[in-house]
Amino acid sequence: MNEITKENFLWSALKIGLLGGAIALFICLIGMTEIFSKRAVIEKVITLGQFVLLAISVSCGLIAARRTSQLLRSPSAFSGLTAGLVAGLTVGLVLALFILAGDKINFRAVFLNASPALYKVLTFEKGIGGAWILPAAGAISGLLGAAFPLIPTSVRRPLFHAVLFLFFMALFSGLFRVVIINQGEKGEKIAKYLFGQTGMTVPGASIFFVLVGAISAFWSAFGKQIKTSASNLPKGGKIGLRVVAIVIIGIIALGLPRVSGPFIAQVIVIVALYILMGLGLNVTLGFAGLLDLGFVAFYAIGAYTVGLLTSYGPFGMQHISFWAAVPIAVLVAMCAGFVLGLPVLGVRGDYLAIATLGFGEIVRLLAGSDFLINYFGGPQGVIGIQKPCIGVLEAFTKIDVPRMCRGIELKDPQDIYYLAIFSAILIAFVSWRLRESRLGRAWMAIREDEDVAEALGINLIQTKLLAYMLGAAMAGLGGAIFATLIGSIFASSMQLIVSINVVALIIVGGMGSIPGVIVGAIALIGLPELLREVSEFRYLLYGAVLIIMMLVKPEGLWPSQAAKRELHHLDAEAGTEL
Amino acid sequence: MSMLTINNVHTYYGNIHALRGINLTIEQGEIVTLIGGNGAGKTTTLRTISGLLKPREGSVTFEGENLAKYKAHELVYKGISMVPEGRGVFSSLSVTENLEMGSFILKDQKEAEKNMEHVFTLFPRLKERRNQLAGTLSGGEQQMLATGRALMANPRLVLMDEPSMGLAPVLVELIFDIIQQINKEGVTVLLVEQNALMALSIAHRGYVLQTGEIIISDSADKLKNDPAVQKAYLGME
């Protein structure tokens, strides 16, 4: 009996290893490894591509060890380690086999990315003779993965945090380097010590590793004590602590764009705009349960309204200031929400998705069409959109000449940043108040059951239209800021994929949850913008992330209370008969 | 004047002629039951009264007012509440939150609180489970919750669709006791049931519906002793 179970656990480790090998091979053949290897985690030691492959065999080892402890009746440390070794080794062997075969057969005819550069990365630049390195590295990393649970928590947690932080720093090393260099001569010296051209330097990595490990160890040792002493503070002290925290966050938020430079500021603005759209769709989809796959339409309408009303270019209609145009844009978007809502009121479920999808495409096609070229500029778009001006805006003189701003002009992303962040916070607050309101409860009721909601006295038509209109207004505000940020708008930037992104970020963040929208926007919009290497595989990773999310955490990264309760307690408590 | 009068009502689902000229009256303070087999049109009748379906012909009059001009959601304000088939509780909300949804139309918060206290005295079980999610309640408790929720809006007429569905006999008795109790407090009840025997045992009068038409109407006692009804709906030979 014992023999059979023993065979089973090795066999399962082998299967896990083969699966990991297949994933690793896939990552290599789609070109991810090669592109990631242009970036180093630690310069001259390990590239990002190699790091990802090693991470696969480490996790295979970990999973195999965990599976072993489930399979065996009396699991020992030795059997777990063996399983980890086998799994990691298998991952490495699959890749090594690929290298050896690639030496004889030209895979490139089919797999474009099976290039010499890939082999170089895989063999750590040692040529065919280096094929043995991968199985060896795989076996060691698999062993490490299997050993990981055996380490005492007090050591394991700091270690894990330190490695995670190294990975994080590696991903963003380019950004940090530029930011630190910008701080003057001293900064440049520090930056060059910590970061090389492609990744961290060895001393840099060691400093970060030790620092984060030490902080984590310190926190796990004394964190509880600090927390209890903080909660034992008198009431005034607690409030004071909170005020201090808010002030610190506020100062960081205010100073960030000045320190970080225009690129990061622009990324944050884009994230804030997606948060606005996400909060809008969160009202329609998250609160009221009305799926809208054409949400970009309201964004486009907000953007075009501001564009046409403020532009000093050939399509400018009114030449009013940005501040006057924003409320109009929001109103126009609300009207568009009404116009969309009216015909689709009686449509439910899947059909609603298709109907709204059509609406989004219609708006984009109309804006870019030759038919309305005299109004919207067709494919050329609307250019010369006036920047927001705090102060006095001089009168419009002639076409293609920006109006002078006497006062502060918000002309860079670093300036628009404040506007975008303020709007996002404002709308998040509005969303929160809406959810707690009578209207919010009515939305919740129709999301759960339309017929029952109606029987309880909820006016379906009015409630649904309000959901569309308020959602549209929020997206319209986002569009308005987008128009002034870019300074020109084109119908081609209002693609279906924007709507899909917004739906995806709501799902990943957690349907109906306001912090979820923010987390989702940062994860799905912010990270790919910052990681140039990843952007090429953006939609592949999207798909993978969405599938994993649905399997592991269907309620989202930061779920609303209701969703959390429903998914986690309903199953457990159901069936308690009276 | 009758509280509710249904006069020669014809209702269609698309082209399907579901109700073929129904006549029915309910007096203030009664329990009236509507019995009949599957597809007889019981639920359709309820949906027509509550405005979810519009009759193509005929009229529904409540307290002297033709209901045709009202939308479904406005009937609650008139004093008609519905306990839907399959209970329709909001499963991700707690018991208290479900009841709060029932008083959606009430402007006065104090009145809503008073009503909730009343529901809790009717259903002590709900009070015990006030913070539990409705989806985790048993079928009987969910039925109590749906009934309690309907009472939150101060109705004068309650429409109940198959309250016994899927419940153990002991629970059916409990629910029907409560129906009698709320009726004694002055609420008129229209009870749609497949469990004809139970329904007739608490109702004052009954109507038997068959393929969209009312074939018999009489007092509950007489219906219970009617051989045709016994054979078709009470399972007696």
CSV table of N, CA and C in Angstrom, one decimal, chain A residues 174-225:
chain,number,residue,atom,x,y,z
A,174,GLY,N,14.1,51.0,-14.0
A,174,GLY,CA,14.3,52.1,-15.0
A,174,GLY,C,13.7,53.4,-14.5
A,175,LEU,N,12.5,53.2,-14.0
A,175,LEU,CA,11.7,54.4,-13.5
A,175,LEU,C,12.4,55.1,-12.3
A,176,PHE,N,12.8,54.2,-11.3
A,176,PHE,CA,13.4,54.7,-10.1
A,176,PHE,C,14.7,55.4,-10.5
A,177,ARG,N,15.4,54.8,-11.4
A,177,ARG,CA,16.7,55.3,-11.8
A,177,ARG,C,16.6,56.8,-12.3
A,178,VAL,N,15.7,56.9,-13.2
A,178,VAL,CA,15.4,58.3,-13.8
A,178,VAL,C,15.0,59.3,-12.7
A,179,VAL,N,14.1,58.8,-11.9
A,179,VAL,CA,13.6,59.7,-10.8
A,179,VAL,C,14.7,60.1,-9.9
A,180,ILE,N,15.5,59.2,-9.5
A,180,ILE,CA,16.6,59.6,-8.5
A,180,ILE,C,17.6,60.4,-9.2
A,181,ILE,N,17.9,60.1,-10.5
A,181,ILE,CA,18.9,60.9,-11.2
A,181,ILE,C,18.5,62.4,-11.3
A,182,ASN,N,17.2,62.5,-11.5
A,182,ASN,CA,16.6,63.9,-11.7
A,182,ASN,C,16.8,64.7,-10.4
A,183,GLN,N,17.2,64.1,-9.3
A,183,GLN,CA,17.2,64.9,-8.1
A,183,GLN,C,18.6,65.6,-7.9
A,184,GLY,N,19.4,65.7,-8.9
A,184,GLY,CA,20.6,66.4,-8.8
A,184,GLY,C,21.8,65.5,-8.8
A,185,GLU,N,23.0,66.1,-8.6
A,185,GLU,CA,24.2,65.4,-8.7
A,185,GLU,C,24.4,64.2,-7.7
A,186,LYS,N,24.0,64.5,-6.5
A,186,LYS,CA,24.1,63.4,-5.5
A,186,LYS,C,23.2,62.3,-5.9
A,187,GLY,N,22.0,62.6,-6.3
A,187,GLY,CA,21.0,61.6,-6.8
A,187,GLY,C,21.6,60.7,-7.8
A,188,GLU,N,22.3,61.4,-8.7
A,188,GLU,CA,22.9,60.6,-9.9
A,188,GLU,C,23.9,59.6,-9.3
A,189,LYS,N,24.7,60.0,-8.4
A,189,LYS,CA,25.7,59.1,-7.8
A,189,LYS,C,25.0,57.9,-7.2
A,190,ILE,N,24.0,58.2,-6.4
A,190,ILE,CA,23.2,57.1,-5.7
A,190,ILE,C,22.6,56.2,-6.7
A,191,ALA,N,21.9,56.8,-7.7
A,191,ALA,CA,21.3,56.0,-8.7
A,191,ALA,C,22.2,55.1,-9.4
A,192,LYS,N,23.4,55.6,-9.7
A,192,LYS,CA,24.4,54.7,-10.5
A,192,LYS,C,24.9,53.6,-9.6
A,193,TYR,N,24.9,53.9,-8.3
A,193,TYR,CA,25.4,52.8,-7.4
A,193,TYR,C,24.3,51.7,-7.3
A,194,LEU,N,23.1,52.1,-7.2
A,194,LEU,CA,22.0,51.1,-7.0
A,194,LEU,C,21.5,50.5,-8.3
A,195,PHE,N,21.5,51.3,-9.3
A,195,PHE,CA,20.9,50.7,-10.6
A,195,PHE,C,21.9,50.8,-11.7
A,196,GLY,N,21.9,49.8,-12.6
A,196,GLY,CA,22.6,49.9,-13.8
A,196,GLY,C,21.7,50.3,-14.9
A,197,GLN,N,22.2,50.1,-16.2
A,197,GLN,CA,21.3,50.5,-17.3
A,197,GLN,C,20.1,49.6,-17.4
A,198,THR,N,20.2,48.3,-17.1
A,198,THR,CA,19.1,47.4,-17.3
A,198,THR,C,18.4,46.9,-16.1
A,199,GLY,N,19.1,47.0,-14.9
A,199,GLY,CA,18.5,46.5,-13.7
A,199,GLY,C,19.3,46.9,-12.5
A,200,MET,N,19.1,46.2,-11.4
A,200,MET,CA,19.8,46.6,-10.2
A,200,MET,C,21.2,46.1,-10.3
A,201,THR,N,22.1,46.9,-9.6
A,201,THR,CA,23.5,46.4,-9.5
A,201,THR,C,23.6,45.4,-8.4
A,202,VAL,N,24.7,44.6,-8.3
A,202,VAL,CA,24.8,43.7,-7.2
A,202,VAL,C,24.7,44.3,-5.8
A,203,PRO,N,25.5,45.4,-5.6
A,203,PRO,CA,25.4,46.1,-4.3
A,203,PRO,C,24.0,46.6,-4.1
A,204,GLY,N,23.3,47.2,-5.1
A,204,GLY,CA,22.0,47.7,-5.0
A,204,GLY,C,21.0,46.7,-4.5
A,205,ALA,N,21.1,45.5,-5.2
A,205,ALA,CA,20.2,44.4,-4.9
A,205,ALA,C,20.4,44.0,-3.5
A,206,SER,N,21.7,43.9,-3.1
A,206,SER,CA,22.0,43.4,-1.7
A,206,SER,C,21.4,44.3,-0.7
A,207,ILE,N,21.6,45.7,-1.0
A,207,ILE,CA,21.1,46.7,0.0
A,207,ILE,C,19.6,46.5,0.2
A,208,PHE,N,18.9,46.4,-1.0
A,208,PHE,CA,17.4,46.3,-0.9
A,208,PHE,C,17.0,45.1,-0.2
A,209,PHE,N,17.7,44.0,-0.5
A,209,PHE,CA,17.4,42.7,0.1
A,209,PHE,C,17.5,42.7,1.6
A,210,VAL,N,18.6,43.2,2.0
A,210,VAL,CA,18.9,43.2,3.5
A,210,VAL,C,17.9,44.2,4.2
A,211,LEU,N,17.7,45.4,3.5
A,211,LEU,CA,16.8,46.4,4.1
A,211,LEU,C,15.4,45.9,4.3
A,212,VAL,N,14.8,45.3,3.2
A,212,VAL,CA,13.4,44.9,3.2
A,212,VAL,C,13.3,43.7,4.2
A,213,GLY,N,14.3,42.8,4.1
A,213,GLY,CA,14.3,41.6,5.0
A,213,GLY,C,14.3,42.1,6.4
A,214,ALA,N,15.1,43.1,6.8
A,214,ALA,CA,15.2,43.6,8.1
A,214,ALA,C,13.9,44.2,8.6
A,215,ILE,N,13.4,45.1,7.7
A,215,ILE,CA,12.1,45.7,8.0
A,215,ILE,C,11.0,44.7,8.3
A,216,SER,N,10.9,43.7,7.4
A,216,SER,CA,9.9,42.7,7.5
A,216,SER,C,10.1,41.9,8.8
A,217,ALA,N,11.3,41.5,9.1
A,217,ALA,CA,11.6,40.8,10.3
A,217,ALA,C,11.2,41.6,11.5
A,218,PHE,N,11.6,42.9,11.5
A,218,PHE,CA,11.3,43.8,12.6
A,218,PHE,C,9.8,43.8,12.8
A,219,TRP,N,9.0,44.0,11.7
A,219,TRP,CA,7.6,44.1,11.8
A,219,TRP,C,6.9,42.9,12.3
A,220,SER,N,7.4,41.7,11.8
A,220,SER,CA,6.8,40.5,12.3
A,220,SER,C,7.1,40.2,13.8
A,221,ALA,N,8.3,40.8,14.2
A,221,ALA,CA,8.6,40.6,15.6
A,221,ALA,C,7.9,41.6,16.5
A,222,PHE,N,7.8,42.8,16.1
A,222,PHE,CA,7.3,43.9,17.0
A,222,PHE,C,6.0,44.5,16.4
A,223,GLY,N,5.5,44.0,15.3
A,223,GLY,CA,4.3,44.6,14.6
A,223,GLY,C,3.1,44.6,15.6
A,224,LYS,N,2.9,43.4,16.2
A,224,LYS,CA,1.7,43.3,17.0
A,224,LYS,C,1.7,44.2,18.2
A,225,GLN,N,2.9,44.3,18.7
A,225,GLN,CA,3.1,45.2,19.9
A,225,GLN,C,2.8,46.7,19.5
